[in-house]
Amino acid sequence: MKMKSVNAPVESSGHRARISRLSERVHTTALSQSVRSWLNSRWSLLLAGVACGLIPLLLDGGGRDSVRLWLANALPWLLLWLCALGLTRRPLFAASLTWLLAAVVYQVNQIKLRELGLPLVPSDVLVFDQMLSSPALYWRYLRLPSLPQLLLLLLLIESCRRSWRLRPLCRPLRFAQALLFVLAGGVLLSVQQRWAPWPQIYDQEDLRISFWHAAAGAEQAGMAAHFMLLQQNTRSTLPPALPGIEDAYVERFGPRPPMPMPSERVDLIVVQSESFFDPGDLVDLDSERYIPNLRALSERFPHGRLRVPTFGGLTTRTEFEFLTGYPLMVVPEIQYPFQGLVHRPMYAVPWALRELGYQTRALHPYDPNFYGRKRVYPLLGFQAFHSIGDFRLDEYHGYYVSDHALNRRIIELLDSPVPTFLFAVSIENHGPWDELRPVPAAELAQINLPARGSEAARAPLAQFLVHLRRTDQALGELADWVMQRERPTVLLFYGDHLPNLVSTFAEWPTRDGQSVARQTVPWVLVDNRMREPAPQRIDLSSSELAAVLLQHAGLEALPLFADITRLRNAEPALSQDERIHWHSQLAAAQLESEPDLSAWQLRDVTFAEVEKWGPQSQEQHPDATEGVAVYVDLDQPVSEETVLMINQNRLEIAERTERHLVGILDLASSRTLLAEPGQHQVYLLDRMQRQRQWVGELTVRPRGRRVGGLLGLGAGPFCAISAWGPEQSALEPVANRQPDGQMGLWARSECFPAGARLRFDDRLLETALDGELATALIPPEWLSASTQRRVALVSSEGEVMPLGQIEVLASKPATVLGSGAIGEPSH
């Protein structure tokens, strides 16, 4: 009892404290619930909706001129907010998410306007995946956010965090939630499908938005309204050609001439150079200082200026025009032709050249999936695509692979007897040109810019000019190699577009006073068949350039490109609008139909009887030091275009006569072939006629057990001898015929060391090794006396594998070889 009376006051005090804390917690919880209840009421819905409606006004200024423009800009964000609301049942959380997405989208729009002079458009969705697969290129264009932008971002993130913790709406609203989500999703689907009333809401004339000048239209009406206008009124497809356009062309310009087979098929190298332009187009800059090689080549070879369908980026637009001959200027709403147009085999320069027996290769030292090239290039007719995997880390200069490294790979790929079309796209001088770009200070110091403009304008220009000079040097090196090459070769070099030096161009005027978006890029054509200068200048568009190349190479009669040449030659008789009309219509008619793929498929035929071929078997040898060699003897001559193939690998022809071919497989492919036992198909391939003849099956045998070595023990260079002849035990002197039909010594084994020879007594014989068989003929004068002779195999290193002894039976010079005995006894 005493203890109880002592502890009672303490216990009572602790109890009161707990009650006080509980009361305070209940009070706080009640207040919190009251706040949350208010936030989840109709007022929170109204507040969130108003916040989303203000997105275009606060982030872009879109809709300030009229209520209708404001509604056109706000509707997309309100629809997204309703979808998020249907998913989460949290009005403010859905609004915070919508604001966060809008902030990112408008920031990306500002970056694209700054770097390319273009706003976001619907076709940008087509390249969203490459932003995920190649993020480094895009991250380099990001700038540190300003303080207001950073505060807005933090505020949105904190708003998302807090509003997510609010209590969801009442349970009875779950059906309403599902209904809201379905309705909002249905509305978005109707927008995507261009159902009514969206085309009427986003009507160009009613909204008065510039359709053909994207940047001006987005600035005038707001990015969201301009985006929706394009989405509702354009499709990423080529307009169809007018009915009867082919007949109309023939009626206007006369029948097309027949397509003759070219007298020679020169190698064609095309280099599309990243951001290459003439700096002399800007005031106070000298072309001779930065691109002397281009200027020197232009004084000797055909050259000119090129109108390209893009500025500052979107390289594949120029690629598409060159390869297909289609002028994108007639469909300016198609920004990404590779993504929007190339979904099936489409007629292009590579397909046309493959019909003439060319092998077609593409080369771009970057991610093969960038712009979808890995998918698109085969559809345009390229048989092989070489990308970043062909280059080493030490071959970079700045952010990207250097043009000098690109030259190295071009030269390697041209080391082929097959006529080759190689299309290379460089990347060294791709932007951005900023303070983070790793360029040696010594190279920057060589760029002495005139005292013009601010440092913000001069610094990126200096970075650009460092790489421009290197590109010009690489052009000079490649042109020198072409001119020294024995095989007829034509090199075409051109720029893809002007660089996106926005800050520089804002302060640095052009010499002709025109905007930089209207400036052209240079091109030059180097031909090692031209020994006398012929500096013809031709100014044209990138959609006409392939026709000029093919005409110069003697291939001008190819479909479409021959028509483009005729139109260009008829230019004095045609206005520019007429020429563009005919050009685009003929190109559209050609691109509407897929190439006849059967024309490029190999036909299996028999165009010569194989009399003999070998070796028909090889021993497994993954560490081979020499390439696999195959010979074929035929009963009739074959064309010079005929080569040997093992599976899909072409053999380099080491020896050729009309009826005899010897081919050697490269070492890397040989090691792959010999890595495992198996069967491999050997073919003759006529590349010009695209005919293939099966020769036989090359067997790779398991590696045999080695014998020999020191004192006959251990693993020497030889496999066990399964048979040899003439056999020692034979008593009757009958004719000795080797297994291959010849007369003389022979030995059969699972393997022979390279260079092995049969030895007759102390004399080495000329020995043929064919798979498991070694054969040699014995000169008759060596058989003039009856005696015992030793027979052995000797490796190239001098190691000996004894076979045994044979008896020479002869009373006169022998002419017949026997089994067990050699010679012919007298009677």
Short mmCIF file of C-alpha atoms in Angstrom, two decimals, residues 49-58 61-78 106 202 207 220-222 224-225:
data_model
loop_
_atom_site.label_atom_id
_atom_site.label_comp_id
_atom_site.label_asym_id
_atom_site.label_seq_id
_atom_site.Cartn_x
_atom_site.Cartn_y
_atom_site.Cartn_z
CA GLY A 49 -9.58 22.41 -64.34
CA VAL A 50 -8.83 26.14 -64.30
CA ALA A 51 -5.14 25.39 -63.64
CA CYS A 52 -4.96 23.12 -66.71
CA GLY A 53 -6.82 25.67 -68.82
CA LEU A 54 -4.15 28.25 -67.98
CA ILE A 55 -1.27 26.05 -69.20
CA PRO A 56 -0.96 27.54 -72.73
CA LEU A 57 -1.38 31.12 -71.48
CA LEU A 58 1.31 30.81 -68.82
CA GLY A 61 1.29 32.66 -74.51
CA GLY A 62 -0.99 30.74 -76.85
CA GLY A 63 -4.54 32.10 -76.91
CA ARG A 64 -3.90 35.65 -75.78
CA ASP A 65 -5.38 37.10 -78.98
CA SER A 66 -8.83 35.49 -78.80
CA VAL A 67 -11.00 33.20 -76.75
CA ARG A 68 -11.18 30.75 -79.63
CA LEU A 69 -7.39 30.46 -79.85
CA TRP A 70 -7.22 30.03 -76.08
CA LEU A 71 -9.77 27.20 -76.28
CA ALA A 72 -7.87 25.57 -79.19
CA ASN A 73 -4.65 25.58 -77.11
CA ALA A 74 -6.29 24.53 -73.82
CA LEU A 75 -8.44 21.64 -75.09
CA PRO A 76 -5.57 19.11 -75.50
CA TRP A 77 -4.38 19.69 -71.93
CA LEU A 78 -7.89 19.53 -70.49
CA TYR A 106 6.98 23.25 -74.01
CA TYR A 202 -9.03 23.22 -85.82
CA LEU A 207 -8.01 30.02 -86.67
CA GLN A 220 1.25 33.30 -83.70
CA ALA A 221 -1.35 30.82 -82.47
CA GLY A 222 0.44 28.80 -79.79
CA ALA A 224 -0.68 23.29 -78.98
CA ALA A 225 -3.14 24.81 -81.46
#
